[in-house]
Short mmCIF file of C-alpha atoms in Angstrom, two decimals:
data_model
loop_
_atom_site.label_atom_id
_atom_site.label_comp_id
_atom_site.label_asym_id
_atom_site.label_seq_id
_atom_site.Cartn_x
_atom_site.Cartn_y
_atom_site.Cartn_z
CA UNK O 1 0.00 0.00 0.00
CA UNK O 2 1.64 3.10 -0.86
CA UNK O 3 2.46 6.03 1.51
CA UNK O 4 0.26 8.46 -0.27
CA UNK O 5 -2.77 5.89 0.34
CA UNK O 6 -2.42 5.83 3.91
CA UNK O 7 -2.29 9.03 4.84
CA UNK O 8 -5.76 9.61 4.20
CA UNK O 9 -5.02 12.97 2.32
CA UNK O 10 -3.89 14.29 5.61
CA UNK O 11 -1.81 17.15 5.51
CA UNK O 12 1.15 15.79 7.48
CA UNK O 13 3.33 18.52 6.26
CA UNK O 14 1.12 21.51 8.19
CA UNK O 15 0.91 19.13 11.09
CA UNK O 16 4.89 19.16 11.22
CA UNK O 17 5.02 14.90 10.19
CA UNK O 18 6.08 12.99 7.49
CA UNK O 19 6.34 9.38 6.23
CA UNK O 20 9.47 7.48 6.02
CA UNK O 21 10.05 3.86 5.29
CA UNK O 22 12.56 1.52 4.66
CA UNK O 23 12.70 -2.30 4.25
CA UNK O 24 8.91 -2.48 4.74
CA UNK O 25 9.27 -0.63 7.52
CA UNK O 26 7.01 2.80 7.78
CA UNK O 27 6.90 5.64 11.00
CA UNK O 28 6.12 9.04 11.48
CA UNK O 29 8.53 11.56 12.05
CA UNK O 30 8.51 14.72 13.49
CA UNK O 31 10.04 17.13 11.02
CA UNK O 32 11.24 20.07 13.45
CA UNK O 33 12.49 17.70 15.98
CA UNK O 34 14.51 16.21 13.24
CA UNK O 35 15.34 19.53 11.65
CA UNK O 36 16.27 20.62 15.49
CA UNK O 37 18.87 17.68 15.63
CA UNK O 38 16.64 15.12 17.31
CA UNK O 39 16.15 11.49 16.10
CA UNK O 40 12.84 10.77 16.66
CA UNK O 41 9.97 8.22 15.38
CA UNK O 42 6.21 6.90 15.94
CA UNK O 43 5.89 3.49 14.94
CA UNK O 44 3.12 1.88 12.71
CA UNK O 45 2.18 -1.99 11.91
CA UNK O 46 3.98 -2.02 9.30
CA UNK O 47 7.07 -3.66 8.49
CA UNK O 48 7.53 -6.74 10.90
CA UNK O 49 7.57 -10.40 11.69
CA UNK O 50 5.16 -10.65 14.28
CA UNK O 51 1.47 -12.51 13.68
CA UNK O 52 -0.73 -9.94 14.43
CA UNK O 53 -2.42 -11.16 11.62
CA UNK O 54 0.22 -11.21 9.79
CA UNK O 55 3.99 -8.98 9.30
CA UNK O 56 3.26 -6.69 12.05
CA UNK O 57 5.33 -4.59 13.38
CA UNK O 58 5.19 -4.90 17.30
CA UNK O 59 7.81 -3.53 19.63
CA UNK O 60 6.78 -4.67 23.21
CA UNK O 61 4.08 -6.65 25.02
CA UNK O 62 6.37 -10.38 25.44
CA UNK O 63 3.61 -12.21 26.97
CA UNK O 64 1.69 -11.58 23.48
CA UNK O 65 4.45 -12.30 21.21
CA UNK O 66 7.98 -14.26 21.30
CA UNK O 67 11.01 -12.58 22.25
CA UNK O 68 12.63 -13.08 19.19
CA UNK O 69 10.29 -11.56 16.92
CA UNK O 70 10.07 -8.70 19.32
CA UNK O 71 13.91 -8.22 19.04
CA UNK O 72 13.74 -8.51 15.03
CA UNK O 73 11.34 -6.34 14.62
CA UNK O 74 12.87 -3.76 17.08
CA UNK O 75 16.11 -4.17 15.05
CA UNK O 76 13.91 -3.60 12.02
CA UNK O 77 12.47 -0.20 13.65
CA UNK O 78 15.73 1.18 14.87
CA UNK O 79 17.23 0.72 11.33
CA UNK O 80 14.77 3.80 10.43
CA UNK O 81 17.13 6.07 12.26
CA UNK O 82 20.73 7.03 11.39
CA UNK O 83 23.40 6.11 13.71
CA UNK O 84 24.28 3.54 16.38
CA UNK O 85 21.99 3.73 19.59
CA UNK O 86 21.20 2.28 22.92
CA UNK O 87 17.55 1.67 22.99
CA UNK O 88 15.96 1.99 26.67
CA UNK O 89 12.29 1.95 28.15
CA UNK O 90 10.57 0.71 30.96
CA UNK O 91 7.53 -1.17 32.64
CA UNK O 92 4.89 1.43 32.24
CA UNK O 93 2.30 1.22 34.98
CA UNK O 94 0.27 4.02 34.11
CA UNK O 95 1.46 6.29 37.06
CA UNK O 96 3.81 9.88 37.09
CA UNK O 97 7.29 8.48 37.98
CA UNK O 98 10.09 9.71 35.62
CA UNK O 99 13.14 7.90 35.35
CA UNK O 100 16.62 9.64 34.75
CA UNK O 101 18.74 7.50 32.44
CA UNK O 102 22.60 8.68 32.92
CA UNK O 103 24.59 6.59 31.19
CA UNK O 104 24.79 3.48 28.91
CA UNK O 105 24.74 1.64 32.11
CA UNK O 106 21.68 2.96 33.07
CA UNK O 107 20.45 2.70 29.48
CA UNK O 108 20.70 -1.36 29.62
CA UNK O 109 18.76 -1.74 32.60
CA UNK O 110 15.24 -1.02 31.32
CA UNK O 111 12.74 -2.64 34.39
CA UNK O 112 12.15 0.05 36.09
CA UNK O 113 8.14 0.98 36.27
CA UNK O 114 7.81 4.38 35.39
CA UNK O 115 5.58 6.16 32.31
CA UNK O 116 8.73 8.94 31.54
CA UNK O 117 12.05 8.75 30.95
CA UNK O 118 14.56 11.88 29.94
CA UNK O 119 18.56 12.15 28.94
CA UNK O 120 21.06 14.55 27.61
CA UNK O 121 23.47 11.30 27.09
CA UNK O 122 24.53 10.69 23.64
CA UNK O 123 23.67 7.29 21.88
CA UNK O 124 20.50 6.77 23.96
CA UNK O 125 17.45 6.31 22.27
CA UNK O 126 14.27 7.07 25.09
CA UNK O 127 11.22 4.60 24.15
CA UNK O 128 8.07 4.41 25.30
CA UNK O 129 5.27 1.60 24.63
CA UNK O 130 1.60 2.88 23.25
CA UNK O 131 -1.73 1.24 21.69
CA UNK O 132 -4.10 4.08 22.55
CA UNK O 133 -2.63 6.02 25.22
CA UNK O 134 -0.75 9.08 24.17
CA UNK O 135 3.46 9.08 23.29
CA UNK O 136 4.97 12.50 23.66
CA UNK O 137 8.06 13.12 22.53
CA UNK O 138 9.97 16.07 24.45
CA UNK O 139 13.73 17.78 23.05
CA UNK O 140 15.36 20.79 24.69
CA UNK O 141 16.63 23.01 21.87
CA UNK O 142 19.05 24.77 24.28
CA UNK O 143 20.57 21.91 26.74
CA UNK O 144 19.81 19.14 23.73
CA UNK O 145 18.45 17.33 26.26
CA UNK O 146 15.18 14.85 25.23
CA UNK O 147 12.00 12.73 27.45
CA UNK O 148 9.69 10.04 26.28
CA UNK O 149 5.95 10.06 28.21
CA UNK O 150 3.73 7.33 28.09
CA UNK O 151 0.07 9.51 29.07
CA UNK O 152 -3.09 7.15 29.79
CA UNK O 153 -5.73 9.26 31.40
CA UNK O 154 -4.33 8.07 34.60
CA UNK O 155 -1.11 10.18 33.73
CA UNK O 156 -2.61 12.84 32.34
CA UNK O 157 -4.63 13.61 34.86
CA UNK O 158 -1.59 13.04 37.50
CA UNK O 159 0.33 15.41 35.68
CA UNK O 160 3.25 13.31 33.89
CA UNK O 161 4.29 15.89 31.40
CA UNK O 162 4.05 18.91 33.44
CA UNK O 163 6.25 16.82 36.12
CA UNK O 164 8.32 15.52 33.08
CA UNK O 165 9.38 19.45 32.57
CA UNK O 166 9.90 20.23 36.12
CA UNK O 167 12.36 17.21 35.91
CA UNK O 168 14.05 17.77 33.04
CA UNK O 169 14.24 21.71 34.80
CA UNK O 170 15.61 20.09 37.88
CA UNK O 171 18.48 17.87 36.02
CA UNK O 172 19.10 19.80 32.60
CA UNK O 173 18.12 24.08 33.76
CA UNK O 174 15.49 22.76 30.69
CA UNK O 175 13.28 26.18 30.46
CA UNK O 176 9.79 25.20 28.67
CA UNK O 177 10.17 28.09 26.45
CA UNK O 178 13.08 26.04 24.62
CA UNK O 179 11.00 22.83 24.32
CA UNK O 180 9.48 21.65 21.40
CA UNK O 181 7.28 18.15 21.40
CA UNK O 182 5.64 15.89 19.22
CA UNK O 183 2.60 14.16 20.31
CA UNK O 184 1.95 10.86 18.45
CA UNK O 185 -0.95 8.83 17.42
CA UNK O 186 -3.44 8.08 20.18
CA UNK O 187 -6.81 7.13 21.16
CA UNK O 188 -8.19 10.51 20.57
CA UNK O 189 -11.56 12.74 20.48
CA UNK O 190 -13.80 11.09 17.59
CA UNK O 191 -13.46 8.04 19.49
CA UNK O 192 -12.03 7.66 22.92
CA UNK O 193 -15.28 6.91 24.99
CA UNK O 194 -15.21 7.00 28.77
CA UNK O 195 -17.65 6.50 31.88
CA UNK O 196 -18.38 8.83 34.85
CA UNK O 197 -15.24 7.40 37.10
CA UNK O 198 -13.10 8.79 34.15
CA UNK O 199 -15.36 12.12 33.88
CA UNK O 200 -15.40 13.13 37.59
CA UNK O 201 -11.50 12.63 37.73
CA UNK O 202 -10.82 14.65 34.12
CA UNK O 203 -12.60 17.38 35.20
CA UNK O 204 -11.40 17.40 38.80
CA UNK O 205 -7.92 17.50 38.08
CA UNK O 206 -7.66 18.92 34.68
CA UNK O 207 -10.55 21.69 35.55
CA UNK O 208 -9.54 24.28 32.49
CA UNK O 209 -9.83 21.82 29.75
CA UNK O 210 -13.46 20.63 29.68
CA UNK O 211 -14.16 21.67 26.56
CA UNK O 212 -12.26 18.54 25.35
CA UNK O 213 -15.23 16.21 27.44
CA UNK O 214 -18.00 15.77 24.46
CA UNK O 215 -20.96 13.61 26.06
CA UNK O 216 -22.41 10.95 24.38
CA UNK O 217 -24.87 8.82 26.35
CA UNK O 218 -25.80 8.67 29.54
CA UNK O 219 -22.79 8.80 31.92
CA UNK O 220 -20.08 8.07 29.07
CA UNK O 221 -18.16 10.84 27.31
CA UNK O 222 -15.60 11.19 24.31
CA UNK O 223 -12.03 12.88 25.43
CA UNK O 224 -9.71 14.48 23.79
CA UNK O 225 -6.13 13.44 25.36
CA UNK O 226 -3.81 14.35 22.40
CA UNK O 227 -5.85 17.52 23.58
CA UNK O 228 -5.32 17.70 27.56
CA UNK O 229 -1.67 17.08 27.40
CA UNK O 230 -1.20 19.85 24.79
CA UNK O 231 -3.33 22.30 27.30
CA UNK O 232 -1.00 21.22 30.40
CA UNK O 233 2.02 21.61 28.09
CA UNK O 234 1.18 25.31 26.83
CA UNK O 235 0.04 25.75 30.71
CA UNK O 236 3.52 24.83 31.56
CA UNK O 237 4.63 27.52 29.33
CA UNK O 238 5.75 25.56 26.26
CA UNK O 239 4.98 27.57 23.01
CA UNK O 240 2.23 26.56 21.37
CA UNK O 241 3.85 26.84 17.78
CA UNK O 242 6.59 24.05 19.26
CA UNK O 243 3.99 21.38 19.82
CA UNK O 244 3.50 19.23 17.23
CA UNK O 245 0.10 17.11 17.22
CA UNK O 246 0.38 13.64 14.51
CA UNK O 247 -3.37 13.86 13.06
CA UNK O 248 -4.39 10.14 13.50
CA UNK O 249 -6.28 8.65 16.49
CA UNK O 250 -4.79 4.97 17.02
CA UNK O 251 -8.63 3.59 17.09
CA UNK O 252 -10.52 4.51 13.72
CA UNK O 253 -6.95 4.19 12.07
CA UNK O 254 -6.56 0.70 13.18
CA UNK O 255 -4.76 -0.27 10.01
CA UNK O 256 -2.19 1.81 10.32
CA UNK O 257 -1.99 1.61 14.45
CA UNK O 258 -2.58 -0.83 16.66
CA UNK O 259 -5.33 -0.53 19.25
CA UNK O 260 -6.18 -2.01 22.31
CA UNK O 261 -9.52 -0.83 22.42
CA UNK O 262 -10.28 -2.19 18.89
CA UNK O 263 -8.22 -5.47 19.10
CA UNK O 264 -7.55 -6.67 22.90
CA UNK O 265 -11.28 -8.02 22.71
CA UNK O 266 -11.83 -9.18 19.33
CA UNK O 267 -8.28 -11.32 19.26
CA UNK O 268 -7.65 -11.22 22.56
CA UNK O 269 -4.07 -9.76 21.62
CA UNK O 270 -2.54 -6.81 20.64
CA UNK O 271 1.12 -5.31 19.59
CA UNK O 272 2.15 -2.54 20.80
CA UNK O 273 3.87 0.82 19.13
CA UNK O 274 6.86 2.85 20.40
CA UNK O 275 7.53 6.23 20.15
CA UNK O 276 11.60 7.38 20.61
CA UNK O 277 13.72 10.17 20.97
CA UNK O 278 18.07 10.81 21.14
CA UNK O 279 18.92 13.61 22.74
CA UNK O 280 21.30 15.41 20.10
CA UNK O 281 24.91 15.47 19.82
#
């Protein structure tokens, strides 16, 4: 299927993305990251070994796939982006902990639970896991430092990106003013549905942004979370021109994304995409 089929006629360009692919393999990239001197790229299902049906492309999620098709198709991902890196990640638990990677060292040890991870090391390639909930992609254009957040609604409403900043502030003097971001594919407006537990919380916490709530039926809503976390970002006082937004929701794009919500129930399986960053050099 060619590129130009699959993006829909979006208009990637305006949104700051393009497509790049090689060997099969297609992501998204985030042109002024790139242009800014930061790898960066949003995985699709396209391009690996794994059976879900068939050549797909999934990056994490071992007790749904074999380890070695995991690894190949990882290898097969990585090969997307120029130079020799150090891939590290985590076990996301849907929480606010951010995890500082130092070194290489650090960089090979990735079990830590966490849902953020930041660096200014060079070689280190920050990855996190996603099939729904929202990848953000953060680079310091002064420092050249770079963090990867994993945002569920649970994060989002506990504040993981504005707490990713403050972080990156505490280790890096990062000022949000420098920061640009790309926010990948997610679960997003036109289709993320939610009940009242999910409601009450979103609105308590996140009380300025309840114009992205849209109700549907009777104690269920539709929420925007590509949205929310660009709200707390320009709250934090990143530019608005600097964040980046990848027009596809992960759920009625399902055949370019994988989706939990659209394939956890009908195959009782899904893959999983990752989203990664190198801080630049």
């Amino acid at each position: 299927m060619p590129i130009e089929t699959i993006t829909n006629e979006t208009d990637l360009e305006s949104a700051g993305f393009y497509w790049r692919e090689r060997d099969g393999v297609r992501a998204l990239i985030c042109g002024p990251l790139e242009s800014a001197g930061f790898a960066n790229a949003f995985s699709t299902r396209f391009g690996g070994v794994s059976p879900m049906p068939s050549g797909a492309l999934n990056l994490a999620g071992f007790n749904e796939d074999t380890a070695e098709n995991i690894h190949e198709n990882r290898r097969r991902f990585l090969n997307l982006l120029n130079g020799a890196w150090t891939l590290t990640s985590c076990w996301q638990v849907h929480g606010s902990a951010i995890r500082l990677v130092r070194n290489l060292a650090d960089a090979r040890n990735d079990t830590e639970n966490c849902d953020a991870l930041t660096t200014r090391t060079a070689g280190i390639l920050l990855g996190v896991k996603t099939a729904d909930c929202v990848p953000l992609l953060l680079a310091d254009e002064r420092t050249g430092a770079v963090a990867a957040v994993h945002a569920g609604w649970r994060g989002s409403v506990a504040g993981i990106v504005p707490q990713t900043l403050a972080r990156m502030n505490q280790e890096y003097d990062t000022c949000p003013e420098d920061v640009r971001v790309a926010i990948g594919p997610a679960a997003n407006g036109c289709c993320y549905e939610v009940g009242t537990e999910v409601i009450e919380v979103f609105r308590e916490r996140l009380p300025g942004l309840d114009r992205l709530i849209r109700p549907t039926r009777p104690g269920h809503a539709l929420i925007d979370l590509q949205g929310a976390n660009s709200g707390l970002l320009s709250a934090a006082g990143v530019t608005p021109e600097k964040i980046h937004i990848a027009p596809f929701c992960t759920i009625c794009r399902n055949d370019l994304f994988f989706s939990y919500r659209r394939e956890k129930v009908a195959q009782g399986r899904v893959g999983r995409l990752m989203a990664v960053v190198g801080p630049r050099t």
